[in-house]
CSV table of N, CA and C in Angstrom, one decimal:
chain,number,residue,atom,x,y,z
A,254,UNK,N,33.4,18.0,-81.1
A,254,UNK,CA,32.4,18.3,-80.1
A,254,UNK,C,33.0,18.1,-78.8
A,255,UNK,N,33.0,19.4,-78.0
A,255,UNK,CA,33.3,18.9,-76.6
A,255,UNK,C,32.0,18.3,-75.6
A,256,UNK,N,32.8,17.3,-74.9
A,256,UNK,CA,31.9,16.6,-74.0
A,256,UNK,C,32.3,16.9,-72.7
A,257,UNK,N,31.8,17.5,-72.1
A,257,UNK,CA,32.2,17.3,-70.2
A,257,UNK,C,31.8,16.3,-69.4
A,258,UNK,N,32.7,15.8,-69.0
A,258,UNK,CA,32.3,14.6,-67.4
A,258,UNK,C,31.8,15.0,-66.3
A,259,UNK,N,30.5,15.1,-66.1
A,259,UNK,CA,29.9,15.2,-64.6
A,259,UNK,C,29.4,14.0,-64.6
A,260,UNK,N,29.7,12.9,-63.7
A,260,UNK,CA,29.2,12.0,-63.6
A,260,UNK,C,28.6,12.1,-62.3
A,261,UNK,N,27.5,10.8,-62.4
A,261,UNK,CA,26.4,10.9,-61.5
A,261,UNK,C,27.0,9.9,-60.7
A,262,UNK,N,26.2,10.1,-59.2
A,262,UNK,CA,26.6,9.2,-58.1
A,262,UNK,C,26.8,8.1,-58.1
A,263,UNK,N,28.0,7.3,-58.0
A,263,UNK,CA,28.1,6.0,-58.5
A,263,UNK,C,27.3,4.5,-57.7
A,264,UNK,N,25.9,5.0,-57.0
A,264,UNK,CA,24.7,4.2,-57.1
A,264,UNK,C,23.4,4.4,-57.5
A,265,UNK,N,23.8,5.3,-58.6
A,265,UNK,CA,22.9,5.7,-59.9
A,265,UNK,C,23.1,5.0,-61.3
A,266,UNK,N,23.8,3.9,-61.1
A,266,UNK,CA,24.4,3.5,-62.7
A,266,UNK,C,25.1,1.8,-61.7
A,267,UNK,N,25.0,1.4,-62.7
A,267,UNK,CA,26.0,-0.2,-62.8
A,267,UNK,C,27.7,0.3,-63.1
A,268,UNK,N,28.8,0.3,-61.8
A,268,UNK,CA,29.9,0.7,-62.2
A,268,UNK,C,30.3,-0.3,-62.8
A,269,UNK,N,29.9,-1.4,-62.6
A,269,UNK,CA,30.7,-2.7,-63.4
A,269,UNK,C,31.5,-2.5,-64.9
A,270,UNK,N,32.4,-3.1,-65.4
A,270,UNK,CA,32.5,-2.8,-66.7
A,270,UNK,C,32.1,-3.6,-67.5
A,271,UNK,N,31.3,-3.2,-68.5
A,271,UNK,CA,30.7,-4.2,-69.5
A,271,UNK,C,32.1,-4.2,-71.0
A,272,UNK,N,31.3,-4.6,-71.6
A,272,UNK,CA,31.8,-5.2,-73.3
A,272,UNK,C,31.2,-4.0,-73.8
A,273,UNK,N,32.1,-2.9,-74.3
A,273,UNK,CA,31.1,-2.1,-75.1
A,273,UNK,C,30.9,-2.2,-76.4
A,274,UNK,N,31.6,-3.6,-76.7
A,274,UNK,CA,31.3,-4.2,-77.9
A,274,UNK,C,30.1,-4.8,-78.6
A,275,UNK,N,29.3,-4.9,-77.3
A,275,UNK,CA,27.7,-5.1,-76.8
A,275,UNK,C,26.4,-4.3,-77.1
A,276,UNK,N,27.4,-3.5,-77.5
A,276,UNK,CA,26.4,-1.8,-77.5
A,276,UNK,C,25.2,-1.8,-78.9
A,277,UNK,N,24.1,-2.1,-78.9
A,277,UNK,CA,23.5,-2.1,-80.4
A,277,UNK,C,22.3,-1.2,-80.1
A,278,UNK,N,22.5,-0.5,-79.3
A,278,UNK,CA,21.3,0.7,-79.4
A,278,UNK,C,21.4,1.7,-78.8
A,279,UNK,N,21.1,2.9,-79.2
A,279,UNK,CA,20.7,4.2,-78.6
A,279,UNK,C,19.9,4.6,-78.6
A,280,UNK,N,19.1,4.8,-77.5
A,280,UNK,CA,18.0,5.0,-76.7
A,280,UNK,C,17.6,6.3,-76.5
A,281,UNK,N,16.9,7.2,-77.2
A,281,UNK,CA,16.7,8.7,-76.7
A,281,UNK,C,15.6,9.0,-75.8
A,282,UNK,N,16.1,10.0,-75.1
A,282,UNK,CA,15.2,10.4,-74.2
A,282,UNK,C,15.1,11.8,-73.7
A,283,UNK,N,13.6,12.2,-73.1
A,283,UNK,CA,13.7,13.8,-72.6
A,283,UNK,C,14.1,14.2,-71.4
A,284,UNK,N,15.0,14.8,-70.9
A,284,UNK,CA,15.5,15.5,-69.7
A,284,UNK,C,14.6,16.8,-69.7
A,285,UNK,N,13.5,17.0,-68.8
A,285,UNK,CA,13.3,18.4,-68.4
A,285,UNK,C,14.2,19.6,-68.6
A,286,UNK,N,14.4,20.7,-69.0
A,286,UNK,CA,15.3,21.5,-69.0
A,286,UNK,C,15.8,22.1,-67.8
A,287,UNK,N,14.8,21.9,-66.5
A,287,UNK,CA,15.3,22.5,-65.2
A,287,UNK,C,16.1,21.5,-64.9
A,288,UNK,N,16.3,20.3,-65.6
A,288,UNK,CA,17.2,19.5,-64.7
A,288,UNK,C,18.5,19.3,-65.4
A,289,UNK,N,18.7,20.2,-66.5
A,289,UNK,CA,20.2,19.9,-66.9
A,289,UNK,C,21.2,20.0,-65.7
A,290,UNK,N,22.2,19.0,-66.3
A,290,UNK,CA,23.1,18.9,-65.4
A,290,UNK,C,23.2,18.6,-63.7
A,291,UNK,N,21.4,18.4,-62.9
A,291,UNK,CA,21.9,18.0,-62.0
A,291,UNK,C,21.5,16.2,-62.6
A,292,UNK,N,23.0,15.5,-61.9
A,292,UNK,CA,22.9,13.9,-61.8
A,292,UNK,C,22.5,13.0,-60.9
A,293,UNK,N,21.6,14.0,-59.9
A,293,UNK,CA,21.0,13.0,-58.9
A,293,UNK,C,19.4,12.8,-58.8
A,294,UNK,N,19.0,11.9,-60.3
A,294,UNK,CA,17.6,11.3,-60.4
A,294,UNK,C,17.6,10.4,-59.9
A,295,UNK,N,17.2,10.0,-58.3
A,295,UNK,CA,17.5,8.8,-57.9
A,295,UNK,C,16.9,7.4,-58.9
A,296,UNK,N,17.3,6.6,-59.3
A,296,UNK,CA,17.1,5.3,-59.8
A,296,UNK,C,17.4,5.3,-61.3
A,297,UNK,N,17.8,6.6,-62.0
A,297,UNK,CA,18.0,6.7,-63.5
A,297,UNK,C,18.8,7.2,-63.8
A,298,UNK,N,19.4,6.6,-65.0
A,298,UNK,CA,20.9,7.8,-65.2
A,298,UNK,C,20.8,7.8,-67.1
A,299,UNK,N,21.3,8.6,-67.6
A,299,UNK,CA,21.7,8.2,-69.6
A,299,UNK,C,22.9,8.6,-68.9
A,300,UNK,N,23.5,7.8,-69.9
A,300,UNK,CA,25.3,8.8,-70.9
A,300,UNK,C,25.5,9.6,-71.2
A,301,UNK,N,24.4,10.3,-71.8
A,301,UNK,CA,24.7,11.9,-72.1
A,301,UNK,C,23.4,12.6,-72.0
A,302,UNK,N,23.8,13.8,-71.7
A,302,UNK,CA,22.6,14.6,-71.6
A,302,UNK,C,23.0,15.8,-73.1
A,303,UNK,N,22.2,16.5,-73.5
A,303,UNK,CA,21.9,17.4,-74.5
A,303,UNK,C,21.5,18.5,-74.1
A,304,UNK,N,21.9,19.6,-74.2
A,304,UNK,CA,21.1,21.0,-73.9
A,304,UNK,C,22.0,22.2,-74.8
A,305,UNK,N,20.9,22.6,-75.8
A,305,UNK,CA,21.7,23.6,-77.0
A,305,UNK,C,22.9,23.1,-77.4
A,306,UNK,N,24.3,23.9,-77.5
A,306,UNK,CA,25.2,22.8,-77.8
A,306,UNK,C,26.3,22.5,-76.5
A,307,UNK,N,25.9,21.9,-75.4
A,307,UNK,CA,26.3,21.5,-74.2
A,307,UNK,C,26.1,19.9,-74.1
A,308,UNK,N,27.4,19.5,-73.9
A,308,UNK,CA,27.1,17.6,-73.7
A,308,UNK,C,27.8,17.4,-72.8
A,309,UNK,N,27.2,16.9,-71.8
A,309,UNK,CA,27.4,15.9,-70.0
A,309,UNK,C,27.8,14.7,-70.6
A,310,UNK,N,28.3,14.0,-70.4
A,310,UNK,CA,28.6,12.6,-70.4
A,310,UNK,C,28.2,12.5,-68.6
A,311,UNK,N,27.6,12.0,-68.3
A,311,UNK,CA,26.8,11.8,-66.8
A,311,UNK,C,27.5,9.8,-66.3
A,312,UNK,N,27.2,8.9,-67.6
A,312,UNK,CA,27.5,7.9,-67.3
A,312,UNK,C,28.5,7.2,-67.9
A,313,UNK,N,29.8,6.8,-67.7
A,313,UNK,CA,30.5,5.8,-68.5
A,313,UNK,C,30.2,4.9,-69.8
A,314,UNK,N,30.8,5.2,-70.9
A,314,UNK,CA,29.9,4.4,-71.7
A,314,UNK,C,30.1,3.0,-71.2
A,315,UNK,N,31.2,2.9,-70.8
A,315,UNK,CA,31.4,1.2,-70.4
A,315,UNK,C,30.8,0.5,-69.5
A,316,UNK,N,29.8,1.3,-68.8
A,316,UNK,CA,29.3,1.1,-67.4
A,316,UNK,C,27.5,0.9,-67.4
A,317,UNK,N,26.8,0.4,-67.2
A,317,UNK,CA,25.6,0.2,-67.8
A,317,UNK,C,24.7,1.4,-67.1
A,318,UNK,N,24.3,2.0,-68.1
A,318,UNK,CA,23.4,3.5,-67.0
A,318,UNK,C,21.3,2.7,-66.7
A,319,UNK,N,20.6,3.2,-66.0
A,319,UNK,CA,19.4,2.8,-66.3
A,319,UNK,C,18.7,3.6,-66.4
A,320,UNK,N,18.8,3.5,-67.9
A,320,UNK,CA,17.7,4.6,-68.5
A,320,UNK,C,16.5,4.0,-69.6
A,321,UNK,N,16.6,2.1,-69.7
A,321,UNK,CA,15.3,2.0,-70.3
A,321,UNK,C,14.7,0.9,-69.9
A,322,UNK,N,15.3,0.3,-68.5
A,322,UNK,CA,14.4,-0.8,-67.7
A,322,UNK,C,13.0,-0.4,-67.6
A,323,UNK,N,12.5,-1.6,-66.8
A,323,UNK,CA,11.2,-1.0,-66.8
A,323,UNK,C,10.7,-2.4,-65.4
A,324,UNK,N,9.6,-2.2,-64.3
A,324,UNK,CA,8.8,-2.9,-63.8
A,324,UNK,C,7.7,-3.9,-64.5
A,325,UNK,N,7.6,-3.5,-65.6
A,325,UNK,CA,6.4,-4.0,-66.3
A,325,UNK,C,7.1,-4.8,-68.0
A,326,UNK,N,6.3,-5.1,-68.9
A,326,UNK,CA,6.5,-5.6,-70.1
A,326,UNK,C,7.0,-4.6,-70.7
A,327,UNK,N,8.5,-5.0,-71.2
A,327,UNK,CA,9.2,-4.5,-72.4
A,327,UNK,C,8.1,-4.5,-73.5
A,328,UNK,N,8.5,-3.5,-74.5
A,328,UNK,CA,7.4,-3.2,-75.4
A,328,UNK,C,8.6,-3.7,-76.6
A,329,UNK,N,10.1,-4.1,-76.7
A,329,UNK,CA,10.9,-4.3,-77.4
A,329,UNK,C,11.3,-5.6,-77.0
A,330,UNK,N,11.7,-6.3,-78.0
A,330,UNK,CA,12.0,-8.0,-77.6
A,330,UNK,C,13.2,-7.7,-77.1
A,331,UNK,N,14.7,-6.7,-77.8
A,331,UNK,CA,15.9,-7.2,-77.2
A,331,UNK,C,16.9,-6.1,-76.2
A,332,UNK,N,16.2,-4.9,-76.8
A,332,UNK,CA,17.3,-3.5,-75.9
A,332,UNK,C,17.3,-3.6,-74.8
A,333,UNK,N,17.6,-3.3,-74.0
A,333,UNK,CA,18.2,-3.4,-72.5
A,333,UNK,C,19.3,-2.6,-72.0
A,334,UNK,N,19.0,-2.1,-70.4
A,334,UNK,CA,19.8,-1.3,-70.4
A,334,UNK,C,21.5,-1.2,-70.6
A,335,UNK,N,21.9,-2.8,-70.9
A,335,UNK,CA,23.3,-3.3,-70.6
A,335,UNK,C,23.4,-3.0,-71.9
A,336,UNK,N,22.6,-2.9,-73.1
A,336,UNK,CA,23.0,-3.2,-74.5
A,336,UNK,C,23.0,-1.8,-75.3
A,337,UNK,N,22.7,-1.1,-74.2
A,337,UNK,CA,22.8,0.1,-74.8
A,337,UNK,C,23.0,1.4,-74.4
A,338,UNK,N,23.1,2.8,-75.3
A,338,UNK,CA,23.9,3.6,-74.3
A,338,UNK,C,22.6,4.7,-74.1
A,339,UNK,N,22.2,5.6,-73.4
A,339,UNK,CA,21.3,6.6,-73.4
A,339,UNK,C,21.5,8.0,-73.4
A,340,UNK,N,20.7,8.1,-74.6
A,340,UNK,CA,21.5,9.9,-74.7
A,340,UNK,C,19.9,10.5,-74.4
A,341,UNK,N,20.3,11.9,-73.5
A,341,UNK,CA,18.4,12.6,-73.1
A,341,UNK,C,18.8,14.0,-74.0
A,342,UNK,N,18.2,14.8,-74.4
A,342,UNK,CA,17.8,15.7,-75.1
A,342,UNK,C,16.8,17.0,-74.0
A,343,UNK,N,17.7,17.7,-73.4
A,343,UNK,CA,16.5,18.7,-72.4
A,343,UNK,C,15.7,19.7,-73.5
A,344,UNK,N,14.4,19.0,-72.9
A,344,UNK,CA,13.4,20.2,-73.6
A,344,UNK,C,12.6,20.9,-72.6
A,345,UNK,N,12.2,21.8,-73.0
A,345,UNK,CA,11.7,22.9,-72.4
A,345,UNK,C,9.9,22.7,-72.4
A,346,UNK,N,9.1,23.2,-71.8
A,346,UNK,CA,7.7,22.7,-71.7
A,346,UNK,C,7.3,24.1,-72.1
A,347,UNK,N,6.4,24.1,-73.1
A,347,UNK,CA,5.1,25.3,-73.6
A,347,UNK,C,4.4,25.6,-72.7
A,348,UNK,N,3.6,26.6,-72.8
A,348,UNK,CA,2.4,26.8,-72.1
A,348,UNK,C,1.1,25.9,-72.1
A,349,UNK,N,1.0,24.9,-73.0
A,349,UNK,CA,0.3,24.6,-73.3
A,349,UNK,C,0.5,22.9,-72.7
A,350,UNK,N,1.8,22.8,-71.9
A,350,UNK,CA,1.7,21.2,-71.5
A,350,UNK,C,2.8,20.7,-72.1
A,351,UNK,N,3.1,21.1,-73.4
A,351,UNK,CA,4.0,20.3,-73.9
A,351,UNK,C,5.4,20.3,-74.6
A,352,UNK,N,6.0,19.7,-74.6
A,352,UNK,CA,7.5,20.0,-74.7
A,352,UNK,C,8.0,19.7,-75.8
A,353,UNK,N,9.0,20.6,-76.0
A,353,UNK,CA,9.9,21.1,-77.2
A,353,UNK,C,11.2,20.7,-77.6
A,354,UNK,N,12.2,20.3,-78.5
A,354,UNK,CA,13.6,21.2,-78.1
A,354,UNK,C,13.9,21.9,-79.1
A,355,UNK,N,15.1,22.4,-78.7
A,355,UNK,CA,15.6,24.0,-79.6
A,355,UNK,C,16.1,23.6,-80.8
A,356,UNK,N,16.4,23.8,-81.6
A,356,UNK,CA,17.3,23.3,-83.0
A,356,UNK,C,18.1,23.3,-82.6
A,357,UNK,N,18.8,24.2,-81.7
A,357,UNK,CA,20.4,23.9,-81.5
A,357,UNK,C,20.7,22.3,-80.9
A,358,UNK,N,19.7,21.8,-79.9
A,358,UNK,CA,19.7,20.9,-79.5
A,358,UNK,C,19.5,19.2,-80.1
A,359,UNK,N,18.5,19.8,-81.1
A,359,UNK,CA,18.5,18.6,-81.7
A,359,UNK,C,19.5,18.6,-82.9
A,360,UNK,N,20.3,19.7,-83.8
A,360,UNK,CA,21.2,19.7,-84.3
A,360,UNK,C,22.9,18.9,-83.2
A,361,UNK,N,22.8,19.6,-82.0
A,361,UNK,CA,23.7,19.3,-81.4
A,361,UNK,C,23.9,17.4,-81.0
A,362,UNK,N,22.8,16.8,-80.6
A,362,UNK,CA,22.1,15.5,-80.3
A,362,UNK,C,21.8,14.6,-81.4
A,363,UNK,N,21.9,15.1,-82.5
A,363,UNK,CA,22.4,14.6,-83.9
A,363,UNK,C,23.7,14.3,-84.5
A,364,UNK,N,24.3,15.1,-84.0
A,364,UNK,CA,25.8,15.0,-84.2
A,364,UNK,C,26.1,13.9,-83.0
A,365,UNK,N,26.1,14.4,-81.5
A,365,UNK,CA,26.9,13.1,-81.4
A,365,UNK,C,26.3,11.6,-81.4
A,366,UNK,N,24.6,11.6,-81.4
A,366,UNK,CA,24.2,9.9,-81.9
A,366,UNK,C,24.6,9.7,-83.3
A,367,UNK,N,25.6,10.5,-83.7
A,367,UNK,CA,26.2,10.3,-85.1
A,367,UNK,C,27.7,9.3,-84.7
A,368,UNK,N,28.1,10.4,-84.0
A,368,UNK,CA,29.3,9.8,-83.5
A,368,UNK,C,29.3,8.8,-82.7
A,369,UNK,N,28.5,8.3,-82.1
A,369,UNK,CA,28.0,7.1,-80.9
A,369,UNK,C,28.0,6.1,-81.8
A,370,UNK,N,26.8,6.4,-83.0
A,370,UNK,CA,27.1,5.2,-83.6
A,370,UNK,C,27.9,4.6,-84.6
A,371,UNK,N,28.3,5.9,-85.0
A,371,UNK,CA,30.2,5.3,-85.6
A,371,UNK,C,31.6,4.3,-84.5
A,372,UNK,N,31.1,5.0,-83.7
A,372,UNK,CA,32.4,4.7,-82.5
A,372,UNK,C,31.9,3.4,-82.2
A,373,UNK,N,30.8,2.9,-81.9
A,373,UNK,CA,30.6,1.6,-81.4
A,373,UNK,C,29.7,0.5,-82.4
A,374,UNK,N,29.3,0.8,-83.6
A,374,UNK,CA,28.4,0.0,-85.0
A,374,UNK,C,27.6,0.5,-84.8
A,375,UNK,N,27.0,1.1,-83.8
A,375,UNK,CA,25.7,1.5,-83.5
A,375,UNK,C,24.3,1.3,-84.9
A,376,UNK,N,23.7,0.6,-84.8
A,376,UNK,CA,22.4,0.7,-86.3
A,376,UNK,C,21.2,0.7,-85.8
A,377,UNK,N,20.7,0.7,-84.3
A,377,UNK,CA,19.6,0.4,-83.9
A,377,UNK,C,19.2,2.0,-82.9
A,378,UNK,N,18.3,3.1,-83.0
A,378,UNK,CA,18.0,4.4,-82.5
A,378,UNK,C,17.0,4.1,-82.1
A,379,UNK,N,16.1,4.1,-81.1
A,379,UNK,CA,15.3,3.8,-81.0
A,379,UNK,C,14.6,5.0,-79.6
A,380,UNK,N,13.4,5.5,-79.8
A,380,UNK,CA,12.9,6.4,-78.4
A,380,UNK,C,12.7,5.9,-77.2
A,381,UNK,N,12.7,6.3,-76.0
A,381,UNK,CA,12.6,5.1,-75.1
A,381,UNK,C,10.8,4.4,-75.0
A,382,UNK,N,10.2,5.1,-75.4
A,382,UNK,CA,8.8,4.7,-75.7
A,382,UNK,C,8.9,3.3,-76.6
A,383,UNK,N,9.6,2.9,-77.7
A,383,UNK,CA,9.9,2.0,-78.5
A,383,UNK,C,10.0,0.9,-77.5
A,384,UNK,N,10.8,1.2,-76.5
A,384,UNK,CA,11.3,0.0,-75.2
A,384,UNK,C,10.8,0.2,-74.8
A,385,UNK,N,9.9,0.9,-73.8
A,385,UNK,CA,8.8,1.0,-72.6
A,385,UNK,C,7.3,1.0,-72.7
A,386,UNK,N,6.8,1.9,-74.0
A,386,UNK,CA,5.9,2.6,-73.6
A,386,UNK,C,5.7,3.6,-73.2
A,387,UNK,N,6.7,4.0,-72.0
A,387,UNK,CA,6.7,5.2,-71.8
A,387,UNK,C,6.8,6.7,-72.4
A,388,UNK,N,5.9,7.3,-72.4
A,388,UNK,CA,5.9,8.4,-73.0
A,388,UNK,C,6.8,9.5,-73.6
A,389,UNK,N,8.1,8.9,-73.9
A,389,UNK,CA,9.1,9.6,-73.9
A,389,UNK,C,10.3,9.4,-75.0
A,390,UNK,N,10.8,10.4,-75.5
A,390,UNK,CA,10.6,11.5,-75.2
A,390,UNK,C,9.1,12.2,-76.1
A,391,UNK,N,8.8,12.8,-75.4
A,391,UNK,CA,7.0,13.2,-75.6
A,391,UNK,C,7.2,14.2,-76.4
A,392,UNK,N,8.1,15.1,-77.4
A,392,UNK,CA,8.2,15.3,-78.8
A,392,UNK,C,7.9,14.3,-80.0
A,393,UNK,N,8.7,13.5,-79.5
A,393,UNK,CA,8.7,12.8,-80.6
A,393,UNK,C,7.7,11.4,-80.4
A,394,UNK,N,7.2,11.3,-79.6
A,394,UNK,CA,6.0,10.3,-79.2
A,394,UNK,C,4.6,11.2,-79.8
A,395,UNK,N,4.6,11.8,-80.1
A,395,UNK,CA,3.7,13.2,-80.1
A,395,UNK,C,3.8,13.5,-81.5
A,396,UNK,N,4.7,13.1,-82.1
A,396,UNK,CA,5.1,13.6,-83.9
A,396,UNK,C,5.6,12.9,-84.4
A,397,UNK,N,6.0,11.9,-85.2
A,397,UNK,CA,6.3,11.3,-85.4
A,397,UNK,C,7.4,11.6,-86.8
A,398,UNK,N,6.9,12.6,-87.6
A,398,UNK,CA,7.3,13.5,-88.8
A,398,UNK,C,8.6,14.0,-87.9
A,399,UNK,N,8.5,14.6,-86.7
A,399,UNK,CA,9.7,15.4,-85.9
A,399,UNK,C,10.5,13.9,-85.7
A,400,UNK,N,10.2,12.8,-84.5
A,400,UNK,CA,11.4,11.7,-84.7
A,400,UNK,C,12.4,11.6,-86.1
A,401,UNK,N,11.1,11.3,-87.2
A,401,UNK,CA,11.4,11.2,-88.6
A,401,UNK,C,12.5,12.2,-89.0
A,402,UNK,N,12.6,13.5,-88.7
A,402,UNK,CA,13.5,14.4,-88.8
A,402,UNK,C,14.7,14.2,-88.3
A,403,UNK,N,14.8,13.8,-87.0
A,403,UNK,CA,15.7,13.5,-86.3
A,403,UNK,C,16.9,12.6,-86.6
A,404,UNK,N,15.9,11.9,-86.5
A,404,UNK,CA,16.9,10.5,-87.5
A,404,UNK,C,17.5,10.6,-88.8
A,405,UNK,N,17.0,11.5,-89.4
A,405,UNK,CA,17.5,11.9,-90.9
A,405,UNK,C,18.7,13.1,-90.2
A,406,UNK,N,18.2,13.5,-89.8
A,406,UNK,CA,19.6,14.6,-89.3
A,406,UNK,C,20.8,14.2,-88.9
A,407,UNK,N,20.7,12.5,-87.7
A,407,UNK,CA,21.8,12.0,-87.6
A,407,UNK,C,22.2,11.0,-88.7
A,408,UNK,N,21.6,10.4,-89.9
A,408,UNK,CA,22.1,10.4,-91.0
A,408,UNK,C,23.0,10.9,-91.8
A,409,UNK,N,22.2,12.0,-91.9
A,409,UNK,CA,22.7,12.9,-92.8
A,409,UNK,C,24.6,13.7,-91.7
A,410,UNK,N,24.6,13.3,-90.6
A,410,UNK,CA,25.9,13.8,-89.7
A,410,UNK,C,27.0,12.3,-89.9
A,411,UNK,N,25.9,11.1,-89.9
A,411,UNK,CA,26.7,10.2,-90.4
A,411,UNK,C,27.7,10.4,-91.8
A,412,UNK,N,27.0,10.7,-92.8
A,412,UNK,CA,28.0,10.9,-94.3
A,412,UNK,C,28.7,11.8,-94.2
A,413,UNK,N,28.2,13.2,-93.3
A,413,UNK,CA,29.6,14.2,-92.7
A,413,UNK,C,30.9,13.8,-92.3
């Protein structure tokens, strides 16, 4: 799988270097589809972004991105943004309010939280809703059978 580096402005992320030995979760999340590829959300960043079969690497994995702090009560006793890496998945919004992604995308977003979590032990996936509350990504906050899918798909990329 090719990955491209567009990284985001380097006071969008912790350049510090961490332990990516540290790494025990992958955090998914939804990127609007108008916003593929640009990296200037001021105050948030993931590691990778998703769109069909296109992958950004936006943030260093060794560098702490903030994609599941929060102002308020963690809804998770231990994830954090240092301890883990964040991959977003762009979906696209229906007419009806609510948002989608393509199979290519979630096929593609499957593969590499396959590979994320081979390369680092990774065992812990979790939505960022799981750590926040926040609504997101609002597919799979929304369906729970679709997360369910998901996860079996990067399973099933794992025995690949």
């Amino acid at each position: 799988m090719e990955i491209k580096k567009q990284l985001s402005p380097i006071d969008n992320y912790d350049p510090a270097i961490r332990d990516t030995g540290n790494i025990q979760y992958l955090v998914i999340h939804l990127l609007p589809e108008s916003a593929f590829g640009q990296t200037r959300i001021t105050g948030t960043s993931v590691h990778y972004l998703v769109h069909e079969d296109a992958v950004l690497q936006t943030v260093p994995d060794e560098c702490t991105a903030w994609h599941c702090g929060t102002k308020g009560i963690y809804a998770h006793p231990f994830c954090r943004n240092a301890n883990s890496l964040g991959l977003a998945l762009c979906g696209a919004r229906s007419a009806a309010g609510l948002y989608a992604f393509s199979p290519l995308s979630l096929r593609t977003a499957a593969a590499l939280a396959a590979q994320l979590c081979h390369t680092y032990g990774i065992r812990h996936i979790l939505r960022h809703y799981d750590v926040t509350h926040a609504p997101c990504p609002e597919p799979f906050v929304r369906s729970r059978t679709a997360w369910q899918a998901f996860l079996a798909a990067i399973r099933q990329n794992k025995k690949a």
